[in-house]
Short mmCIF file of C-alpha atoms and ligand atoms in Angstrom, two decimals:
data_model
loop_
_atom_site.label_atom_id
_atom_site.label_comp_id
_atom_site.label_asym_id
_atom_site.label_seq_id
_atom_site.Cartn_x
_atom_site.Cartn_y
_atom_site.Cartn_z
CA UNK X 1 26.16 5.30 12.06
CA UNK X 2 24.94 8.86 10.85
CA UNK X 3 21.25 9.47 10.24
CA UNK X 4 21.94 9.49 6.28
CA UNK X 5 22.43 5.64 7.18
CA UNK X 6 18.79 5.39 8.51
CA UNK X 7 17.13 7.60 5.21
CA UNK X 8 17.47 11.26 6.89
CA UNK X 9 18.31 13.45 3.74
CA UNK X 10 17.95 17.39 2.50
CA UNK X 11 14.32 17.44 2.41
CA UNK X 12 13.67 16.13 5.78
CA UNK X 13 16.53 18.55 7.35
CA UNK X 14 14.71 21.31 5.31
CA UNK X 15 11.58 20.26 7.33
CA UNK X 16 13.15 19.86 10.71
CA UNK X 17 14.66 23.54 10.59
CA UNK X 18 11.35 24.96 10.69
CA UNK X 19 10.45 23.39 14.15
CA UNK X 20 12.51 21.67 16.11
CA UNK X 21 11.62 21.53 19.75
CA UNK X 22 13.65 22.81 22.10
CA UNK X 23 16.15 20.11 23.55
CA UNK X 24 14.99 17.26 21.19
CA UNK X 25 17.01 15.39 18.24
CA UNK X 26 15.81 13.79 15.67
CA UNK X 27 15.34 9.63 15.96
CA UNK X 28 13.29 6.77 13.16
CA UNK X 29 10.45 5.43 13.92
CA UNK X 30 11.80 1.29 13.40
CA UNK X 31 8.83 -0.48 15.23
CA UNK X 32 5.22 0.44 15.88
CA UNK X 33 3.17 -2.62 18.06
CA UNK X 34 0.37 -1.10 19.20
CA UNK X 35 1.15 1.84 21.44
CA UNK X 36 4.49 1.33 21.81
CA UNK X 37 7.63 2.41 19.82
CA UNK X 38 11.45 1.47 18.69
CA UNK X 39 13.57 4.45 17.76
CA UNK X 40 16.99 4.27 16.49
CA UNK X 41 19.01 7.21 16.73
CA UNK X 42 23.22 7.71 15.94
CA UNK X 43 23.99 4.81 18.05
CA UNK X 44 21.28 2.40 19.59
CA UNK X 45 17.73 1.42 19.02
CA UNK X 46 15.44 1.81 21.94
CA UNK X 47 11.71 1.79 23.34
CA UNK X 48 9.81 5.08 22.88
CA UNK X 49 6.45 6.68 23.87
CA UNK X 50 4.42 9.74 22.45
CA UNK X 51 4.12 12.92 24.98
CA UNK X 52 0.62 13.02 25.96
CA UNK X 53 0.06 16.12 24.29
CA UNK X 54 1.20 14.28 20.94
CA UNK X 55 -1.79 11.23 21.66
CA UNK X 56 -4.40 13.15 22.72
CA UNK X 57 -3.30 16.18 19.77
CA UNK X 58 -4.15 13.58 17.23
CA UNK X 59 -7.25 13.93 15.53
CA UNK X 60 -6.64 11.14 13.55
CA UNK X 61 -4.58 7.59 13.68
CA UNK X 62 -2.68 9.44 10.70
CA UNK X 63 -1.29 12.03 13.28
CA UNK X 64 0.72 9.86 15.27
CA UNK X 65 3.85 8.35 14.84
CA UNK X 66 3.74 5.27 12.22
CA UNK X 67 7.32 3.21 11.16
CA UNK X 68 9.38 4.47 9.01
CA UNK X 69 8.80 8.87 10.49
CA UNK X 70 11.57 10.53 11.43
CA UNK X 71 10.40 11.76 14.84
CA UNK X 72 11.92 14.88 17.52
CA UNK X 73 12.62 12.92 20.85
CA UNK X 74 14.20 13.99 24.01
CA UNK X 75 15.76 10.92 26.54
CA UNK X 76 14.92 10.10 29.68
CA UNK X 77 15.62 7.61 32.49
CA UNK X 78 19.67 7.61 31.56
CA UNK X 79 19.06 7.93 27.95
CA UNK X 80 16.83 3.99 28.15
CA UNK X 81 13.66 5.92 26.92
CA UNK X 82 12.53 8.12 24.14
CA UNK X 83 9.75 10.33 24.16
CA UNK X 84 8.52 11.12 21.01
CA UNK X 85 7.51 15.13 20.66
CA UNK X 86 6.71 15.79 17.45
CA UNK X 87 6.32 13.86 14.04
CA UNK X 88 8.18 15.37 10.70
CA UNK X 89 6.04 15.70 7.98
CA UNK X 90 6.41 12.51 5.75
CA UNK X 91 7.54 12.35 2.28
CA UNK X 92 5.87 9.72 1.30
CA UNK X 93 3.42 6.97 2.93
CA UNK X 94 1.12 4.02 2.87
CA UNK X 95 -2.17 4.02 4.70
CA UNK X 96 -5.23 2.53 4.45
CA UNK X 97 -8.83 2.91 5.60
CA UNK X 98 -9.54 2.17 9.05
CA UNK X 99 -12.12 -0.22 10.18
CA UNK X 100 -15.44 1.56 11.01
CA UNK X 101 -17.87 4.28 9.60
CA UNK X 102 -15.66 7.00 10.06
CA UNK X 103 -13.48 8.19 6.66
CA UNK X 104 -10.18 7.87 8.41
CA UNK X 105 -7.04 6.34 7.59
CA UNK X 106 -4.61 4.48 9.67
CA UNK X 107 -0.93 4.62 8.34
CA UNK X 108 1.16 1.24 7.35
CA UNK X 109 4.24 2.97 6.87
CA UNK X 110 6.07 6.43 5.98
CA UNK X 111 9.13 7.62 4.00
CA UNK X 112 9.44 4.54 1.69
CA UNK X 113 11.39 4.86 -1.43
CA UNK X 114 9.92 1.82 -2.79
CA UNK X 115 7.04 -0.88 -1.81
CA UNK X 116 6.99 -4.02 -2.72
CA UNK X 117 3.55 -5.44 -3.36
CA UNK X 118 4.00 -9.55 -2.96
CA UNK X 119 1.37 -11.81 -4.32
CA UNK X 120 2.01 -15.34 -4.33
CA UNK X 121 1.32 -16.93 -7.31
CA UNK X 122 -1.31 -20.01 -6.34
CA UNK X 123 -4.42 -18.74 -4.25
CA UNK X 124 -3.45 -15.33 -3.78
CA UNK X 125 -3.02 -13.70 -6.74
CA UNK X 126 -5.39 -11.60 -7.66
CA UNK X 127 -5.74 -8.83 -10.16
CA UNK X 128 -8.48 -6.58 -8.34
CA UNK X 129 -6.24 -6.84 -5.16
CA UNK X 130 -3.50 -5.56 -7.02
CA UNK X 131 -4.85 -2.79 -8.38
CA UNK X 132 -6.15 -2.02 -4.85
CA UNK X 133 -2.21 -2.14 -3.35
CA UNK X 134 -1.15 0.22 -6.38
CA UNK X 135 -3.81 2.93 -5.66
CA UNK X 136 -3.29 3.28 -2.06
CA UNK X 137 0.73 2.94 -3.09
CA UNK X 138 0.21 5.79 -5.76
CA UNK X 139 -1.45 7.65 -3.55
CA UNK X 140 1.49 7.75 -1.23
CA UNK X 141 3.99 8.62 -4.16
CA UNK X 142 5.37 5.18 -3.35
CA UNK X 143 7.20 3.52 -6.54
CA UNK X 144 5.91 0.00 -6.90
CA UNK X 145 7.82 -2.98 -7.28
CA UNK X 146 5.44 -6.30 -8.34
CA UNK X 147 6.77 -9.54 -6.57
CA UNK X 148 4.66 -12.61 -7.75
CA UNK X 149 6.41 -14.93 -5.06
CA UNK X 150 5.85 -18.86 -4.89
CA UNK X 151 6.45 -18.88 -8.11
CA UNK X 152 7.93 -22.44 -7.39
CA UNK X 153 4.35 -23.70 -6.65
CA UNK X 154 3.35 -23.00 -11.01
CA UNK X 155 5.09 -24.00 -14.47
CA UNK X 156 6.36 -21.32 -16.68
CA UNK X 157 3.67 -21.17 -18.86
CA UNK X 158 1.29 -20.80 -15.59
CA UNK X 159 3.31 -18.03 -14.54
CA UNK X 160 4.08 -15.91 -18.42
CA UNK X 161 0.17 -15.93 -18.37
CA UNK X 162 -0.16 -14.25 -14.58
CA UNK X 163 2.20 -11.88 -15.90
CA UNK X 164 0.46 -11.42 -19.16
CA UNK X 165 -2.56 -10.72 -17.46
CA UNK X 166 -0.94 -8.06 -15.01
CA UNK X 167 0.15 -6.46 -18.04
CA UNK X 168 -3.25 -6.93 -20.11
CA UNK X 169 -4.57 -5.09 -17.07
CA UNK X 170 -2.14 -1.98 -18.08
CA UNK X 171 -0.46 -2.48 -14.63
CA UNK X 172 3.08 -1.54 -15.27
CA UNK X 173 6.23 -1.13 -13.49
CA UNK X 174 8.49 -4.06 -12.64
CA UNK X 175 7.29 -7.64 -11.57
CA UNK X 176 9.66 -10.05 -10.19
CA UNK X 177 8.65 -13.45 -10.37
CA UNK X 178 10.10 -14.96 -6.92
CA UNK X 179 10.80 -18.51 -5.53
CA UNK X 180 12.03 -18.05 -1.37
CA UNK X 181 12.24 -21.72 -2.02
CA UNK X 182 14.28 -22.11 -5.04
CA UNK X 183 16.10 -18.50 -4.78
CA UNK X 184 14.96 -17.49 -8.04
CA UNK X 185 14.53 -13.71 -8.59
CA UNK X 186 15.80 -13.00 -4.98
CA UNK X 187 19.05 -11.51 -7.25
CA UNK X 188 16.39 -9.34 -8.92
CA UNK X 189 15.06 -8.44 -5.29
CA UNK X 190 18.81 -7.47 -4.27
CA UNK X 191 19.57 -5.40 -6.87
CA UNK X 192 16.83 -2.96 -6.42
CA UNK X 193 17.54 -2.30 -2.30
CA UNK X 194 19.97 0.98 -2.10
CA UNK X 195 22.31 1.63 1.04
CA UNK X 196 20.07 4.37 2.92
CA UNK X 197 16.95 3.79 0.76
CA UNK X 198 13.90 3.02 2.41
CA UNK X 199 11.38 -0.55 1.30
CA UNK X 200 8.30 -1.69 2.17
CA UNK X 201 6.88 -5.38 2.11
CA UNK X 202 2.74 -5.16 1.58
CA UNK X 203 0.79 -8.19 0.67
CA UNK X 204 -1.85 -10.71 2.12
CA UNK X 205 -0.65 -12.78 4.89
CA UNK X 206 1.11 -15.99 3.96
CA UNK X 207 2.60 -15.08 0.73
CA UNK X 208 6.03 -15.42 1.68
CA UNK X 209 7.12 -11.53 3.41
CA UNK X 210 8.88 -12.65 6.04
CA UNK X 211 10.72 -15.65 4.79
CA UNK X 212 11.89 -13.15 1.93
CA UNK X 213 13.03 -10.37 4.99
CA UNK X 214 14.92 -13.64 6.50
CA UNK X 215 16.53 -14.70 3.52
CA UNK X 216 17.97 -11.11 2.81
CA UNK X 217 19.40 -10.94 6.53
CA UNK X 218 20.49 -14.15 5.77
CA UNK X 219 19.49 -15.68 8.97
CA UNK X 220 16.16 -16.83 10.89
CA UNK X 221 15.24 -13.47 12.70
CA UNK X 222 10.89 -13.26 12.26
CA UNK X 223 8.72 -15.94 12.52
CA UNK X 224 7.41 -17.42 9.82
CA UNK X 225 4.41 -20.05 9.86
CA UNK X 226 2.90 -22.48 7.08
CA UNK X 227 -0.11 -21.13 5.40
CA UNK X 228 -3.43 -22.92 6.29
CA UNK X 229 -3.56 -26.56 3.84
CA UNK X 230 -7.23 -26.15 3.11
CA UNK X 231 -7.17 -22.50 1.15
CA UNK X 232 -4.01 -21.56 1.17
CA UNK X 233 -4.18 -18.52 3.41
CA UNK X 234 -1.88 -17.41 5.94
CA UNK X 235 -1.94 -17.20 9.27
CA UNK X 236 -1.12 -13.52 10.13
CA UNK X 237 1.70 -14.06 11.88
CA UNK X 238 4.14 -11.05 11.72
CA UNK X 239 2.20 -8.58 14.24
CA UNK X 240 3.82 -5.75 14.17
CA UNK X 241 5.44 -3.64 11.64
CA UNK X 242 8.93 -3.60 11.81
CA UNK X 243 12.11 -1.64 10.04
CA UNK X 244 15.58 -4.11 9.59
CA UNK X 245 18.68 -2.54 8.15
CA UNK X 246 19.94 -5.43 5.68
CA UNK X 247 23.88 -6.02 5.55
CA UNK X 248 24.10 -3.64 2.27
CA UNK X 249 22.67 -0.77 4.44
CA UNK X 250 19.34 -0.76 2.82
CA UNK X 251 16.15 -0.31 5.02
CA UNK X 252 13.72 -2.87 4.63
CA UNK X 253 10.18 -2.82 6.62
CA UNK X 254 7.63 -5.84 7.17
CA UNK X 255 4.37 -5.43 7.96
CA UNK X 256 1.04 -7.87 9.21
CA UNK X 257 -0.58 -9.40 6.26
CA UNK X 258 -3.90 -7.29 5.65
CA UNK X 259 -7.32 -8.73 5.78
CA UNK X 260 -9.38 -6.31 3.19
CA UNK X 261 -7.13 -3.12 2.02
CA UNK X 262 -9.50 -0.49 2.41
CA UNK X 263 -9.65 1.64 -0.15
CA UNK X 264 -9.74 5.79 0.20
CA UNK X 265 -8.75 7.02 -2.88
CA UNK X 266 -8.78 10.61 -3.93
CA UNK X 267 -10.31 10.86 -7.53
CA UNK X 268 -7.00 11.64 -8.58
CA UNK X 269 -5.16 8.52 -8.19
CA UNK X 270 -7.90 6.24 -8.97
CA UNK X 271 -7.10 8.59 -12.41
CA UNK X 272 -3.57 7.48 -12.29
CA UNK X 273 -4.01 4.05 -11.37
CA UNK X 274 -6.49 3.86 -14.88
CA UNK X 275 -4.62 6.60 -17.09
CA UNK X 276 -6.27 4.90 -20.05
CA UNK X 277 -9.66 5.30 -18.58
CA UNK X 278 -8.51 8.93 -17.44
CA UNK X 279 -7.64 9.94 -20.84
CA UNK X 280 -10.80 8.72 -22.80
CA UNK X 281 -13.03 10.38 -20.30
CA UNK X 282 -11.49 13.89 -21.60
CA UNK X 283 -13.53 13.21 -24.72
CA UNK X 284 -16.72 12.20 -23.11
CA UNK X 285 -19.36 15.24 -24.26
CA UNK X 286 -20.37 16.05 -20.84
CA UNK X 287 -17.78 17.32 -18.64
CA UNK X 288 -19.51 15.77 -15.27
CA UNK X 289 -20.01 12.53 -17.04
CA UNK X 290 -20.45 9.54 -14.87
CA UNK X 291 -19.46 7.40 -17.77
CA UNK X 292 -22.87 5.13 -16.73
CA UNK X 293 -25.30 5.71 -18.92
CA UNK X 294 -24.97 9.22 -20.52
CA UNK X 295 -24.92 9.62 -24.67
CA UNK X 296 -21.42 10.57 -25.87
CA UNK X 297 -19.33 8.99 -23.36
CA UNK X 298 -16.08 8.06 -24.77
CA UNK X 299 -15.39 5.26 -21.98
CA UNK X 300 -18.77 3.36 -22.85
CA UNK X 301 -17.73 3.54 -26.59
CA UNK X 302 -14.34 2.04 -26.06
CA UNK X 303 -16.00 -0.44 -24.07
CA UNK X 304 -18.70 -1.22 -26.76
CA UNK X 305 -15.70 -1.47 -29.25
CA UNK X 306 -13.56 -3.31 -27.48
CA UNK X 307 -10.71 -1.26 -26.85
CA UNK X 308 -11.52 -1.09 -23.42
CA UNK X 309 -11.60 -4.63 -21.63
CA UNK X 310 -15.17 -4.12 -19.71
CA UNK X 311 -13.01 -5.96 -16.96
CA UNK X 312 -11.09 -3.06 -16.56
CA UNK X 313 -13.94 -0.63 -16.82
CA UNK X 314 -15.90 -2.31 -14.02
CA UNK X 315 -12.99 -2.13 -11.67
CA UNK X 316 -12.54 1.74 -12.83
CA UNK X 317 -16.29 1.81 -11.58
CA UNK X 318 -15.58 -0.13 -8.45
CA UNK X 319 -12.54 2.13 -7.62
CA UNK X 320 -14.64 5.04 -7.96
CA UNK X 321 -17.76 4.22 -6.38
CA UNK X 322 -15.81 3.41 -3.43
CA UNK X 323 -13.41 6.35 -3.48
CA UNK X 324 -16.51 9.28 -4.37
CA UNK X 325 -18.06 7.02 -0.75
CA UNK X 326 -15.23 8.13 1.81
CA UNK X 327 -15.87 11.61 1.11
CA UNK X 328 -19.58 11.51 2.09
CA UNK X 329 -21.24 10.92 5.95
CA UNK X 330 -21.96 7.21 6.16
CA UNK X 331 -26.22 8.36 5.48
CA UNK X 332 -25.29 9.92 2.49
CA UNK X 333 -23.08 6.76 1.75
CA UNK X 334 -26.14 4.61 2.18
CA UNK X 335 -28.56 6.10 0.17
CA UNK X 336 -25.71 6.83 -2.70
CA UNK X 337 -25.05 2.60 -2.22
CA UNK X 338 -28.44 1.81 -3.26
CA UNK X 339 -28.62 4.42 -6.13
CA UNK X 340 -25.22 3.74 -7.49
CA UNK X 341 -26.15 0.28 -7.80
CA UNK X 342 -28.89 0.34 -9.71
CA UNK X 343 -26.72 2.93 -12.43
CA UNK X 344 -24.30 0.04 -12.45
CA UNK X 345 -26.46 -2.19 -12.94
CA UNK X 346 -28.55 -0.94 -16.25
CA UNK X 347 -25.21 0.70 -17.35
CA UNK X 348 -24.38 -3.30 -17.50
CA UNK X 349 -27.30 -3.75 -19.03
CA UNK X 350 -27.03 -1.68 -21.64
CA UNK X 351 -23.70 -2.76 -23.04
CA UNK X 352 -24.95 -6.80 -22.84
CA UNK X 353 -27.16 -5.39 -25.81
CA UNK X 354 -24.75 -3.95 -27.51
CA UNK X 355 -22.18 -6.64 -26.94
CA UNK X 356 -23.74 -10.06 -26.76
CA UNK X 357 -20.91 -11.77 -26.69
CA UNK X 358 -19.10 -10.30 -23.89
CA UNK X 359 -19.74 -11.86 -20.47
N1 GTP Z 401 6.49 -22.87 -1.88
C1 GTP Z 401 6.89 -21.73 -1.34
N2 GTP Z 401 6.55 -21.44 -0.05
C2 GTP Z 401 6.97 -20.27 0.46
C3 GTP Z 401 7.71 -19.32 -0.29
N3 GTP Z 401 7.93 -18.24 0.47
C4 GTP Z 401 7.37 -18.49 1.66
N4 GTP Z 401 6.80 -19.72 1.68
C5 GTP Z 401 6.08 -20.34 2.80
O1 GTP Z 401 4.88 -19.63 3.01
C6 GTP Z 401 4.54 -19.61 4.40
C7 GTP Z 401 4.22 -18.18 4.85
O2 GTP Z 401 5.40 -17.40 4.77
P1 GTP Z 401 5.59 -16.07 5.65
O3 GTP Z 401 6.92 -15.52 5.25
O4 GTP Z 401 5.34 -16.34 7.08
O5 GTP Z 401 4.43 -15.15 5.06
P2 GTP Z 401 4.09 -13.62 5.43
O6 GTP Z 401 3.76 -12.96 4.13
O7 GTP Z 401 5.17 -13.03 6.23
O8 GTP Z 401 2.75 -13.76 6.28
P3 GTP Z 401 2.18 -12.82 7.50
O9 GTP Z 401 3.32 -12.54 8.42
O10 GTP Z 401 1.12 -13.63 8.11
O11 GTP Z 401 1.65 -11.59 6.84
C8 GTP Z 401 5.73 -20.23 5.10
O12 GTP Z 401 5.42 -21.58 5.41
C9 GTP Z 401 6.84 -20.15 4.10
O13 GTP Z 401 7.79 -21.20 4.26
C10 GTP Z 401 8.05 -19.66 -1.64
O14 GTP Z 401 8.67 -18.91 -2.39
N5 GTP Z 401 7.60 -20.86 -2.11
MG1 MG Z 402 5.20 -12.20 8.07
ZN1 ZN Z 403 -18.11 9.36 -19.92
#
């Protein structure tokens, strides 16, 4: 195997010129569980560990090694053990907000060509959610692939108007409607992976990741568990994020089922993510409008007149609030909550005058 086989191409070998450390070679990050690592190099796969210098260097969880980084390593102990130097910088990435008060992020995964964002089509789906998983994968320059999974469990109809509603959202992109039980779509799944190419599984727990990683293999390797009968919702039980190579060559990484996705965009892809909303705001008369309340604001119009599903334009304000919140102290945050609120709220207000017959 050559490290073309594991995703290494021109613009990581443009990056690892500029600093290699001396008497290290390059290795892929294939397992992160906790602290500890799987590399895979040329020839074998096998346990790592950061230098000290590299943990206590970090200033952030985003500084050290995540799955999916090409990493400089130098072997030890007979060439059983890998310690990880230095981290290349990453082409692309998912990462999400870590728990606490602190604006950080922790990473999910690096140098993915593609993610796949599962939702299964009973309990789970979700259209906020979704437009949650494609900020955070915008914001990583990830391409997103849609699978609605399950899709067994719902009738056709059931499912044309899940995907209508994706759509009516403006999400687009591809959506594969997937059965793990009944194999349908897992063709459409296949055709996408590339030899060398990189993919991502993201999604709540329980909505069928792993059984879809099995299936590929073609054989039992994760564990898999029944999602809970009373709501449907998984059990979290992949642990640790983990890169496969499938039989074709392509690269395939699962990940834990996430709780809450927390949220920490940058203005600009919450701008992406809502290019409609984007646009319109160009031809609001104030240029620092906050599209709440102010006269002139081309996003309130289109929501008077319809254009502009006020579904849509309250998750543009959710997005927002809670992007324009990571970059403030958590006191700032606090007192900007309670403000922000109460715009929200009479902005709401307002447009129940002028539209009585929107709810
Ligand atoms: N009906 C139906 N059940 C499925 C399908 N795919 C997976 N399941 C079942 O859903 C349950 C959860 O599947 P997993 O593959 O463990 O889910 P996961 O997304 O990996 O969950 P976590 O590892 O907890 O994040 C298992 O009991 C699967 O058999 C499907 O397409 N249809
Ligand atoms: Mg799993
Ligand atoms: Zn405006």
């Amino acid at each position: 195997m050559e490290l073309v086989d594991l995703g290494y191409d021109g613009w990581f070998q443009q990056k690892a010129r500029r600093s290699v450390p001396p008497e290290c070679t390059l290795a892929r990050v294939t397992r992160v569980d906790r602290d500890r690592y799987l590399v895979r190099n040329e020839r074998v796969e096998l346990p790592a560990e950061p230098t000290g210098k590299l943990l206590f260097s970090a200033a952030t969880g985003e500084d050290l090694p995540c799955v999916g980084d090409w990493v400089f390593v130098q072997y030890h102990n007979e060439g059983t053990l890998a310690i990880i130097h230095d981290v290349l910088p990453r082409k692309t990435f998912l990462r999400r907000k870590s728990a606490g008060e602190k604006a950080e992020y922790q990473m999910i995964a690096a140098n993915l060509d593609a993610a796949f964002i599962m939702q299964s089509c009973d309990l789970n789906f979700n259209l906020r959610r979704m437009e949650r998983y494609l900020v955070v994968v915008n914001e990583g320059h990830v391409e997103p692939v849609i699978i609605l999974s399950k899709c067994d469990l719902l009738d056709p109809e059931g499912l044309e108007k899940r995907i209508a509603e994706l759509r009516l959202s403006r999400i687009e992109g591809r959506i594969i409607a997937l059965s793990n039980k009944t194999g349908v779509g897992r063709e459409a799944v296949r055709e996408i992976l590339r030899p060398g190419k990189t993919y991502c599984l993201i999604g709540s727990s329980g909505v069928g990741k792993t059984t879809l990683l099995n299936d590929l293999l073609g054989r039992e390797m994760f564990e898999t568990a029944a999602v809970r009968e009373k709501d449907g919702r998984g059990r979290h039980t992949t642990a640790r994020r983990q890169l496969s190579m499938l039989d074709n060559g392509a690269l395939l990484i699962d990940t834990p089922g996430m709780r809450e996705l927390g949220l920490m965009g940058v203005g600009e892809t919450v701008d992406e993510s809502f290019s409609e909303i984007h646009l319109l705001s160009k031809r609001c008369r104030f240029g620092d409008c906050s599209h709440l309340s102010e006269p002139g604001c081309a996003i309130l119009e289109a929501v008077k007149s319809g254009d502009l599903p006020e579904e849509r334009y309250q998750s543009y304000l959710k997005l927002i609030k809670e992007s324009a919140f990571h970059e403030m102290s958590y006191v700032e945050r606090r007192k900007k909550e309670k403000h922000f609120g109460r715009m929200v709220k009479s902005a709401m207000k307002e447009l129940k005058k002028w539209k009585p017959s929107s709810s």
